[in-house]
Amino acid sequence: MKKLVLIDGMALIFKAYFAFIRNPLSSSKGEPTSAIYGFINQLLKIYEDTKPDYIGIALDSKEKTFRHLKYDQYKANRDDIPEDLIPQIGRIREIIDLFNIPAFILPGYEADDIIGTILKKTAKMDIQSFAITPDKDFMQIIDDNLFVVKPGKSADELLTYDIAKVKEEYGFDPIQMIDYLALIGDASDNIPGVKGIGGKTAVPLIQKYGSIEKIYDQIDTIDKNSVKEKLLLNRDNAFLSKDLATICLDVPIEFNLKDLEITPPNFEGLKQIFNELDLKSFDQKLNKLFNSDNLATSGSETTGSTYKAFDTVDVNYKLITNYEDAANLAEKLSKTDLFVFDTETDGLDVFKVNLAGVSFCIKSKEAYFIVIDPEISSDDLFAEKLTDRLNIDDFIALFKPIFENDKIKKVCQNAKYDIGVLRKYNICVKNLYFDTMLASYILDPDQKHNMDDLSKVYLNYSPIPLSDILGTKKDAEKIFSVDKNLLSNYSCEDSDITFQLFKRLDSDLKKERLDKLAFEVEFPLVEVLLEMEKNGVNIDVGMLNQLSISMGADLVELTKTIHELAGEEFNINSTQQLQQILFTKLNLAPLRKTKTGFSTDAQSLEQLKGEHQIIDLLIDYRELAKLKSTYVDALPRLLNPVTKRLHTTFNQTVASTGRLSSLNPNLQNIPVRAALGKDIRRAFIPRDNNHIFLCADYNQIELRIMASICNDPYLTDAFTNNIDIHTRTAELVFGVNAATVTPDMRRKAKEVNFGILYGIGAFGLKNRLQITQYHAKEIIDNYFATFKNVKQFMDDAIVKAQEKGYAETLLGRRRYLKNINSKNRVLRQFEERVAINMPIQGTAADMIKIAMINIHNEMKKLNLKSKMVLQVHDELIFDTELNELEILRPIVKQLMETALPLNIPVIASLGTGNNWLDAH
């Protein structure tokens, strides 16, 4: 027999929520996740244990039901839905949709009635029908083929009730659950029952008489006077309670069994939510469940997709394998105004990859793919077996003039990679016009920017999976053995989809007035970053090796001291063992719980500072270990074997604020002020003795941007007259003159100045300054009382974001804030801080990007041999020829300070040195 499962949605949600009520879960961003975690966990368990053929979920509507009309106190004792549960319900509704589970809601009726009505019908169709609910009310509907599955006390426990189990546990038939509830009432629904009668009295009555009707018909035969008296006094309540407790089995709701068939979920959508909520472990469980024989899903695909897909009938893709056809294509491209291209390679490192082919598209649904084998020489082409692949030398000869023609616009998805690949073959792509990945980032930095996701979102089309070409492991090295027709379709589709995305995103950029940001900042920056990545930077390997030895010895000493303070040896890197030491053995008060126990992350340890000596040492240990493994030990291994230089990868589409990030290594995370961070900077050196580092750093740029935006007279005066802003703030906040400002006052003022940019509150400032919360609040209050325009700017920023749904920079770069109007205080306050910070930090990001573009162009124009090699936060580093230093220095200073004019002076501080630290 086939199985159908209907879930009582709200009952399951509330059960999940209250299971974590003492130790609620939340994401790293502060979003509550207790109910979400419990609900998903239970849902996956339901799939796994019941293995249904059909599934659905019933939810209560907001409207009052027919039971409220009969009894106005029905459920009147219930509190409002907890505030932190409300956003979780919204998330769960989203998750239900992504699971492709039909949801039933009918005004005037409860989920119980919907479930009962549907299951009574399906049970008669010879379908095993299951109600999933923690409520005992449902026992009344149990029948042949109709069961209740009750979640147990643990997430792994599901208890199935049939007729026999109800009789065994309760002592009566399932249908008599109505009479049982009529007698004892139901406190959760405020059903009164018979006052004074509990389960011990009710069960014998039902066993003897069968129903409350028969109890009252034969009330004189009840021996115990006290019971008889209670029954007589509460007769009306008994019958009312039975009426209220009876599940309605004739709800006017329609359903199609076909719609309830199990279908695979939207894996990508669920993965995104799991990532957002720090519930990534569910992604693996989900894939394991649906990509196994556990579930008989309707249809062979496990993508849950309703998107259009590749069909040879719809497109005109052409595979090119010989010189003549390639020459004809080159001639065709030379006469176009614009084309899309996409490279296929055997890896991701542009310094090492080999080109397997290139596809081109000049109009929708039409594309060409040239298959290349870089190892084939001209002589090899005379061999008959190799005539199906074009010679790499001939490819370069034919297409280099096309790529380098600056009158022809080029369009790519992730252009920096494709252009970087061609650079290896001495092809310098000119006139990059549009990058669909960057356009997506500009339109919404928090959406996914890979081509497959963009295709689904904007074109309702699911491209050919890479696994279809390279296998499930996606081993790029196999690309030269792939069937060339499959590879051609795959690559042609990439170019075709990119062309279609270009048309759509170009229009959207103009409609949203974000085209200037795209065409004047993000797109031109690609060439700058490509050049910087190609330049690379030199490092002193010997110095790093010595530093590694020294740090290793320090870690040994720290470990020894930590173990002494703990009273035993344990694995400091083990979360579970550290939890045991801190919260059980040392009895420290935990601050936040995650699904793996009480949090020991960096934020939690910072908040525990001062509670025990071991906390400071643990923080030191972690920082030291991270710097050693991430930089000191890793940097030498990252050197390019040919150039002997470090070539970091700059990312434009990672940080939501518009800031650049970097990878291998992540230069943005090297501590600026810590001694160890300084030691690591010392290892970055010029390429040789004829070069010197020139370092240019914006001076307090975020504070200057805030001052410019809010026009605060005190801030403006300080920056205009070159007065130290932290000393000036200390004067005003602490009510002293400049001469009596102590270093501690200045330090506190500095923390306030920068903290304000990130919407810091009294609690945050208390932790930063290690002072009382009262004192922290007093400092902040004094600050706002003095810098009134700053407070007004912050309030206005929040109001604007609430009205528009996003925060924006001076250049119009946006960050969407979907929870800015949320009733959930935690979610709302997080996005309020973002609304304050985005106009400042995002504008700083825009400013340095414009400066980089302008400096790059000027250096190119003057044909300078010096190189821009690094960008970190508000800082640029140049590997400068000694004889060009005095030419480059004023160029860098002027173009940085004039990149994005403000109402107050912008200052760039410049320094030189034989390593990064000395130049800073």
PDB file of N, CA and C in Angstrom, residues 62-138:
ATOM      1  N   LYS A  62      -5.162  32.641  10.243  1.00  0.00           N
ATOM      2  CA  LYS A  62      -5.213  33.686  11.275  1.00  0.00           C
ATOM      3  C   LYS A  62      -6.648  33.946  11.741  1.00  0.00           C
ATOM      4  N   GLU A  63      -7.616  33.628  10.887  1.00  0.00           N
ATOM      5  CA  GLU A  63      -9.017  33.921  11.218  1.00  0.00           C
ATOM      6  C   GLU A  63      -9.525  33.006  12.338  1.00  0.00           C
ATOM      7  N   LYS A  64     -10.558  33.476  13.046  1.00  0.00           N
ATOM      8  CA  LYS A  64     -11.181  32.649  14.071  1.00  0.00           C
ATOM      9  C   LYS A  64     -11.929  31.506  13.403  1.00  0.00           C
ATOM     10  N   THR A  65     -12.089  30.405  14.145  1.00  0.00           N
ATOM     11  CA  THR A  65     -12.725  29.220  13.585  1.00  0.00           C
ATOM     12  C   THR A  65     -14.161  29.092  14.082  1.00  0.00           C
ATOM     13  N   PHE A  66     -14.855  28.067  13.566  1.00  0.00           N
ATOM     14  CA  PHE A  66     -16.230  27.825  13.999  1.00  0.00           C
ATOM     15  C   PHE A  66     -16.284  27.515  15.490  1.00  0.00           C
ATOM     16  N   ARG A  67     -15.179  27.050  16.061  1.00  0.00           N
ATOM     17  CA  ARG A  67     -15.159  26.749  17.498  1.00  0.00           C
ATOM     18  C   ARG A  67     -15.222  28.033  18.334  1.00  0.00           C
ATOM     19  N   HIS A  68     -14.602  29.094  17.818  1.00  0.00           N
ATOM     20  CA  HIS A  68     -14.678  30.384  18.527  1.00  0.00           C
ATOM     21  C   HIS A  68     -16.116  30.902  18.574  1.00  0.00           C
ATOM     22  N   LEU A  69     -16.887  30.597  17.522  1.00  0.00           N
ATOM     23  CA  LEU A  69     -18.282  31.043  17.484  1.00  0.00           C
ATOM     24  C   LEU A  69     -19.116  30.297  18.525  1.00  0.00           C
ATOM     25  N   LYS A  70     -18.742  29.046  18.767  1.00  0.00           N
ATOM     26  CA  LYS A  70     -19.460  28.251  19.762  1.00  0.00           C
ATOM     27  C   LYS A  70     -19.043  28.606  21.189  1.00  0.00           C
ATOM     28  N   TYR A  71     -17.786  28.996  21.345  1.00  0.00           N
ATOM     29  CA  TYR A  71     -17.251  29.241  22.686  1.00  0.00           C
ATOM     30  C   TYR A  71     -16.192  30.344  22.565  1.00  0.00           C
ATOM     31  N   ASP A  72     -16.528  31.549  22.990  1.00  0.00           N
ATOM     32  CA  ASP A  72     -15.642  32.691  22.752  1.00  0.00           C
ATOM     33  C   ASP A  72     -14.355  32.625  23.568  1.00  0.00           C
ATOM     34  N   GLN A  73     -14.307  31.696  24.546  1.00  0.00           N
ATOM     35  CA  GLN A  73     -13.084  31.538  25.333  1.00  0.00           C
ATOM     36  C   GLN A  73     -12.164  30.452  24.774  1.00  0.00           C
ATOM     37  N   TYR A  74     -12.531  29.930  23.609  1.00  0.00           N
ATOM     38  CA  TYR A  74     -11.712  28.877  22.998  1.00  0.00           C
ATOM     39  C   TYR A  74     -10.303  29.434  22.715  1.00  0.00           C
ATOM     40  N   LYS A  75      -9.308  28.797  23.261  1.00  0.00           N
ATOM     41  CA  LYS A  75      -7.891  29.178  23.122  1.00  0.00           C
ATOM     42  C   LYS A  75      -7.598  30.588  23.641  1.00  0.00           C
ATOM     43  N   ALA A  76      -8.503  31.125  24.469  1.00  0.00           N
ATOM     44  CA  ALA A  76      -8.319  32.497  24.969  1.00  0.00           C
ATOM     45  C   ALA A  76      -7.159  32.588  25.955  1.00  0.00           C
ATOM     46  N   ASN A  77      -6.742  31.447  26.483  1.00  0.00           N
ATOM     47  CA  ASN A  77      -5.655  31.449  27.469  1.00  0.00           C
ATOM     48  C   ASN A  77      -4.274  31.475  26.824  1.00  0.00           C
ATOM     49  N   ARG A  78      -4.232  31.424  25.500  1.00  0.00           N
ATOM     50  CA  ARG A  78      -2.934  31.347  24.827  1.00  0.00           C
ATOM     51  C   ARG A  78      -2.270  32.720  24.722  1.00  0.00           C
ATOM     52  N   ASP A  79      -0.962  32.742  24.992  1.00  0.00           N
ATOM     53  CA  ASP A  79      -0.200  33.970  24.844  1.00  0.00           C
ATOM     54  C   ASP A  79      -0.004  34.278  23.356  1.00  0.00           C
ATOM     55  N   ASP A  80       0.378  35.509  23.083  1.00  0.00           N
ATOM     56  CA  ASP A  80       0.733  35.859  21.712  1.00  0.00           C
ATOM     57  C   ASP A  80       1.936  35.023  21.278  1.00  0.00           C
ATOM     58  N   ILE A  81       2.063  34.855  19.975  1.00  0.00           N
ATOM     59  CA  ILE A  81       3.216  34.109  19.466  1.00  0.00           C
ATOM     60  C   ILE A  81       4.484  34.826  19.901  1.00  0.00           C
ATOM     61  N   PRO A  82       5.457  34.113  20.490  1.00  0.00           N
ATOM     62  CA  PRO A  82       6.705  34.760  20.925  1.00  0.00           C
ATOM     63  C   PRO A  82       7.327  35.562  19.783  1.00  0.00           C
ATOM     64  N   GLU A  83       7.862  36.723  20.128  1.00  0.00           N
ATOM     65  CA  GLU A  83       8.358  37.641  19.101  1.00  0.00           C
ATOM     66  C   GLU A  83       9.460  37.007  18.247  1.00  0.00           C
ATOM     67  N   ASP A  84      10.347  36.226  18.897  1.00  0.00           N
ATOM     68  CA  ASP A  84      11.441  35.640  18.129  1.00  0.00           C
ATOM     69  C   ASP A  84      11.010  34.405  17.333  1.00  0.00           C
ATOM     70  N   LEU A  85       9.752  33.964  17.513  1.00  0.00           N
ATOM     71  CA  LEU A  85       9.247  32.852  16.715  1.00  0.00           C
ATOM     72  C   LEU A  85       8.655  33.345  15.391  1.00  0.00           C
ATOM     73  N   ILE A  86       8.157  34.570  15.389  1.00  0.00           N
ATOM     74  CA  ILE A  86       7.462  35.088  14.199  1.00  0.00           C
ATOM     75  C   ILE A  86       8.329  35.028  12.938  1.00  0.00           C
ATOM     76  N   PRO A  87       9.576  35.556  12.963  1.00  0.00           N
ATOM     77  CA  PRO A  87      10.383  35.453  11.733  1.00  0.00           C
ATOM     78  C   PRO A  87      10.746  34.021  11.383  1.00  0.00           C
ATOM     79  N   GLN A  88      10.808  33.152  12.402  1.00  0.00           N
ATOM     80  CA  GLN A  88      11.131  31.748  12.130  1.00  0.00           C
ATOM     81  C   GLN A  88       9.990  31.061  11.377  1.00  0.00           C
ATOM     82  N   ILE A  89       8.754  31.449  11.715  1.00  0.00           N
ATOM     83  CA  ILE A  89       7.605  30.878  10.987  1.00  0.00           C
ATOM     84  C   ILE A  89       7.688  31.260   9.513  1.00  0.00           C
ATOM     85  N   GLY A  90       8.072  32.526   9.258  1.00  0.00           N
ATOM     86  CA  GLY A  90       8.237  32.962   7.866  1.00  0.00           C
ATOM     87  C   GLY A  90       9.294  32.151   7.148  1.00  0.00           C
ATOM     88  N   ARG A  91      10.411  31.902   7.823  1.00  0.00           N
ATOM     89  CA  ARG A  91      11.479  31.083   7.238  1.00  0.00           C
ATOM     90  C   ARG A  91      10.992  29.658   6.979  1.00  0.00           C
ATOM     91  N   ILE A  92      10.243  29.119   7.940  1.00  0.00           N
ATOM     92  CA  ILE A  92       9.754  27.738   7.793  1.00  0.00           C
ATOM     93  C   ILE A  92       8.789  27.637   6.616  1.00  0.00           C
ATOM     94  N   ARG A  93       7.936  28.653   6.440  1.00  0.00           N
ATOM     95  CA  ARG A  93       7.038  28.653   5.279  1.00  0.00           C
ATOM     96  C   ARG A  93       7.842  28.630   3.979  1.00  0.00           C
ATOM     97  N   GLU A  94       8.929  29.384   3.980  1.00  0.00           N
ATOM     98  CA  GLU A  94       9.818  29.415   2.812  1.00  0.00           C
ATOM     99  C   GLU A  94      10.444  28.042   2.590  1.00  0.00           C
ATOM    100  N   ILE A  95      10.854  27.400   3.675  1.00  0.00           N
ATOM    101  CA  ILE A  95      11.474  26.076   3.597  1.00  0.00           C
ATOM    102  C   ILE A  95      10.473  25.040   3.111  1.00  0.00           C
ATOM    103  N   ILE A  96       9.234  25.129   3.588  1.00  0.00           N
ATOM    104  CA  ILE A  96       8.179  24.202   3.132  1.00  0.00           C
ATOM    105  C   ILE A  96       8.000  24.312   1.619  1.00  0.00           C
ATOM    106  N   ASP A  97       7.975  25.543   1.124  1.00  0.00           N
ATOM    107  CA  ASP A  97       7.836  25.756  -0.330  1.00  0.00           C
ATOM    108  C   ASP A  97       9.013  25.149  -1.087  1.00  0.00           C
ATOM    109  N   LEU A  98      10.225  25.327  -0.552  1.00  0.00           N
ATOM    110  CA  LEU A  98      11.414  24.808  -1.225  1.00  0.00           C
ATOM    111  C   LEU A  98      11.483  23.284  -1.164  1.00  0.00           C
ATOM    112  N   PHE A  99      10.827  22.687  -0.173  1.00  0.00           N
ATOM    113  CA  PHE A  99      10.728  21.228  -0.110  1.00  0.00           C
ATOM    114  C   PHE A  99       9.675  20.706  -1.098  1.00  0.00           C
ATOM    115  N   ASN A 100       8.973  21.646  -1.741  1.00  0.00           N
ATOM    116  CA  ASN A 100       7.886  21.285  -2.666  1.00  0.00           C
ATOM    117  C   ASN A 100       6.789  20.487  -1.971  1.00  0.00           C
ATOM    118  N   ILE A 101       6.482  20.899  -0.733  1.00  0.00           N
ATOM    119  CA  ILE A 101       5.408  20.257   0.026  1.00  0.00           C
ATOM    120  C   ILE A 101       4.167  21.130  -0.076  1.00  0.00           C
ATOM    121  N   PRO A 102       3.048  20.600  -0.585  1.00  0.00           N
ATOM    122  CA  PRO A 102       1.811  21.396  -0.650  1.00  0.00           C
ATOM    123  C   PRO A 102       1.341  21.775   0.751  1.00  0.00           C
ATOM    124  N   ALA A 103       0.923  23.020   0.916  1.00  0.00           N
ATOM    125  CA  ALA A 103       0.436  23.492   2.213  1.00  0.00           C
ATOM    126  C   ALA A 103      -1.058  23.791   2.120  1.00  0.00           C
ATOM    127  N   PHE A 104      -1.812  23.314   3.107  1.00  0.00           N
ATOM    128  CA  PHE A 104      -3.267  23.510   3.131  1.00  0.00           C
ATOM    129  C   PHE A 104      -3.640  24.482   4.254  1.00  0.00           C
ATOM    130  N   ILE A 105      -4.361  25.529   3.909  1.00  0.00           N
ATOM    131  CA  ILE A 105      -4.892  26.488   4.886  1.00  0.00           C
ATOM    132  C   ILE A 105      -6.322  26.815   4.465  1.00  0.00           C
ATOM    133  N   LEU A 106      -7.235  26.835   5.419  1.00  0.00           N
ATOM    134  CA  LEU A 106      -8.627  27.174   5.096  1.00  0.00           C
ATOM    135  C   LEU A 106      -9.199  28.031   6.221  1.00  0.00           C
ATOM    136  N   PRO A 107      -9.536  29.292   5.933  1.00  0.00           N
ATOM    137  CA  PRO A 107     -10.105  30.172   6.964  1.00  0.00           C
ATOM    138  C   PRO A 107     -11.339  29.548   7.616  1.00  0.00           C
ATOM    139  N   GLY A 108     -11.431  29.668   8.940  1.00  0.00           N
ATOM    140  CA  GLY A 108     -12.572  29.138   9.674  1.00  0.00           C
ATOM    141  C   GLY A 108     -12.349  27.738  10.200  1.00  0.00           C
ATOM    142  N   TYR A 109     -11.249  27.108   9.756  1.00  0.00           N
ATOM    143  CA  TYR A 109     -10.964  25.731  10.188  1.00  0.00           C
ATOM    144  C   TYR A 109      -9.516  25.631  10.664  1.00  0.00           C
ATOM    145  N   GLU A 110      -9.294  24.656  11.541  1.00  0.00           N
ATOM    146  CA  GLU A 110      -7.947  24.422  12.036  1.00  0.00           C
ATOM    147  C   GLU A 110      -7.257  23.343  11.213  1.00  0.00           C
ATOM    148  N   ALA A 111      -5.933  23.265  11.389  1.00  0.00           N
ATOM    149  CA  ALA A 111      -5.159  22.248  10.685  1.00  0.00           C
ATOM    150  C   ALA A 111      -5.690  20.845  11.016  1.00  0.00           C
ATOM    151  N   ASP A 112      -6.130  20.650  12.273  1.00  0.00           N
ATOM    152  CA  ASP A 112      -6.689  19.349  12.684  1.00  0.00           C
ATOM    153  C   ASP A 112      -7.826  18.916  11.762  1.00  0.00           C
ATOM    154  N   ASP A 113      -8.731  19.854  11.480  1.00  0.00           N
ATOM    155  CA  ASP A 113      -9.912  19.542  10.664  1.00  0.00           C
ATOM    156  C   ASP A 113      -9.519  19.209   9.221  1.00  0.00           C
ATOM    157  N   ILE A 114      -8.550  19.957   8.698  1.00  0.00           N
ATOM    158  CA  ILE A 114      -8.090  19.708   7.321  1.00  0.00           C
ATOM    159  C   ILE A 114      -7.457  18.334   7.226  1.00  0.00           C
ATOM    160  N   ILE A 115      -6.583  18.033   8.185  1.00  0.00           N
ATOM    161  CA  ILE A 115      -5.898  16.738   8.182  1.00  0.00           C
ATOM    162  C   ILE A 115      -6.900  15.597   8.332  1.00  0.00           C
ATOM    163  N   GLY A 116      -7.799  15.737   9.284  1.00  0.00           N
ATOM    164  CA  GLY A 116      -8.799  14.685   9.512  1.00  0.00           C
ATOM    165  C   GLY A 116      -9.641  14.428   8.273  1.00  0.00           C
ATOM    166  N   THR A 117     -10.104  15.499   7.619  1.00  0.00           N
ATOM    167  CA  THR A 117     -10.945  15.366   6.421  1.00  0.00           C
ATOM    168  C   THR A 117     -10.210  14.638   5.309  1.00  0.00           C
ATOM    169  N   ILE A 118      -8.974  15.065   5.027  1.00  0.00           N
ATOM    170  CA  ILE A 118      -8.210  14.470   3.919  1.00  0.00           C
ATOM    171  C   ILE A 118      -7.857  13.019   4.220  1.00  0.00           C
ATOM    172  N   LEU A 119      -7.399  12.755   5.437  1.00  0.00           N
ATOM    173  CA  LEU A 119      -6.947  11.397   5.750  1.00  0.00           C
ATOM    174  C   LEU A 119      -8.090  10.390   5.798  1.00  0.00           C
ATOM    175  N   LYS A 120      -9.261  10.823   6.227  1.00  0.00           N
ATOM    176  CA  LYS A 120     -10.404   9.910   6.223  1.00  0.00           C
ATOM    177  C   LYS A 120     -10.732   9.469   4.797  1.00  0.00           C
ATOM    178  N   LYS A 121     -10.549  10.397   3.863  1.00  0.00           N
ATOM    179  CA  LYS A 121     -10.829  10.069   2.463  1.00  0.00           C
ATOM    180  C   LYS A 121      -9.735   9.184   1.877  1.00  0.00           C
ATOM    181  N   THR A 122      -8.474   9.512   2.142  1.00  0.00           N
ATOM    182  CA  THR A 122      -7.387   8.724   1.541  1.00  0.00           C
ATOM    183  C   THR A 122      -7.297   7.332   2.142  1.00  0.00           C
ATOM    184  N   ALA A 123      -7.669   7.203   3.424  1.00  0.00           N
ATOM    185  CA  ALA A 123      -7.641   5.885   4.053  1.00  0.00           C
ATOM    186  C   ALA A 123      -8.611   4.930   3.369  1.00  0.00           C
ATOM    187  N   LYS A 124      -9.723   5.492   2.878  1.00  0.00           N
ATOM    188  CA  LYS A 124     -10.705   4.673   2.158  1.00  0.00           C
ATOM    189  C   LYS A 124     -10.253   4.326   0.753  1.00  0.00           C
ATOM    190  N   MET A 125      -9.159   4.985   0.288  1.00  0.00           N
ATOM    191  CA  MET A 125      -8.621   4.692  -1.047  1.00  0.00           C
ATOM    192  C   MET A 125      -7.553   3.610  -0.975  1.00  0.00           C
ATOM    193  N   ASP A 126      -7.494   2.908   0.157  1.00  0.00           N
ATOM    194  CA  ASP A 126      -6.449   1.908   0.383  1.00  0.00           C
ATOM    195  C   ASP A 126      -5.052   2.528   0.375  1.00  0.00           C
ATOM    196  N   ILE A 127      -4.977   3.728   0.950  1.00  0.00           N
ATOM    197  CA  ILE A 127      -3.686   4.396   1.136  1.00  0.00           C
ATOM    198  C   ILE A 127      -3.425   4.485   2.628  1.00  0.00           C
ATOM    199  N   GLN A 128      -2.266   3.999   3.058  1.00  0.00           N
ATOM    200  CA  GLN A 128      -1.916   4.135   4.465  1.00  0.00           C
ATOM    201  C   GLN A 128      -1.732   5.615   4.758  1.00  0.00           C
ATOM    202  N   SER A 129      -2.550   6.145   5.664  1.00  0.00           N
ATOM    203  CA  SER A 129      -2.598   7.585   5.880  1.00  0.00           C
ATOM    204  C   SER A 129      -2.129   7.929   7.290  1.00  0.00           C
ATOM    205  N   PHE A 130      -1.171   8.862   7.367  1.00  0.00           N
ATOM    206  CA  PHE A 130      -0.542   9.193   8.648  1.00  0.00           C
ATOM    207  C   PHE A 130      -0.711  10.675   8.951  1.00  0.00           C
ATOM    208  N   ALA A 131      -1.144  10.973  10.190  1.00  0.00           N
ATOM    209  CA  ALA A 131      -1.148  12.348  10.686  1.00  0.00           C
ATOM    210  C   ALA A 131       0.074  12.511  11.572  1.00  0.00           C
ATOM    211  N   ILE A 132       0.918  13.501  11.264  1.00  0.00           N
ATOM    212  CA  ILE A 132       2.107  13.748  12.084  1.00  0.00           C
ATOM    213  C   ILE A 132       1.796  14.920  13.000  1.00  0.00           C
ATOM    214  N   THR A 133       1.700  14.642  14.296  1.00  0.00           N
ATOM    215  CA  THR A 133       1.327  15.692  15.241  1.00  0.00           C
ATOM    216  C   THR A 133       1.676  15.281  16.659  1.00  0.00           C
ATOM    217  N   PRO A 134       2.054  16.235  17.513  1.00  0.00           N
ATOM    218  CA  PRO A 134       2.277  15.901  18.927  1.00  0.00           C
ATOM    219  C   PRO A 134       0.986  15.932  19.739  1.00  0.00           C
ATOM    220  N   ASP A 135      -0.136  16.349  19.136  1.00  0.00           N
ATOM    221  CA  ASP A 135      -1.391  16.515  19.875  1.00  0.00           C
ATOM    222  C   ASP A 135      -2.155  15.199  19.999  1.00  0.00           C
ATOM    223  N   LYS A 136      -2.586  14.886  21.221  1.00  0.00           N
ATOM    224  CA  LYS A 136      -3.317  13.638  21.445  1.00  0.00           C
ATOM    225  C   LYS A 136      -4.744  13.692  20.889  1.00  0.00           C
ATOM    226  N   ASP A 137      -5.259  14.900  20.609  1.00  0.00           N
ATOM    227  CA  ASP A 137      -6.607  15.047  20.047  1.00  0.00           C
ATOM    228  C   ASP A 137      -6.803  14.144  18.828  1.00  0.00           C
ATOM    229  N   PHE A 138      -5.716  13.988  18.054  1.00  0.00           N
ATOM    230  CA  PHE A 138      -5.803  13.270  16.780  1.00  0.00           C
ATOM    231  C   PHE A 138      -6.065  11.783  16.951  1.00  0.00           C
TER     232      PHE A 138
END
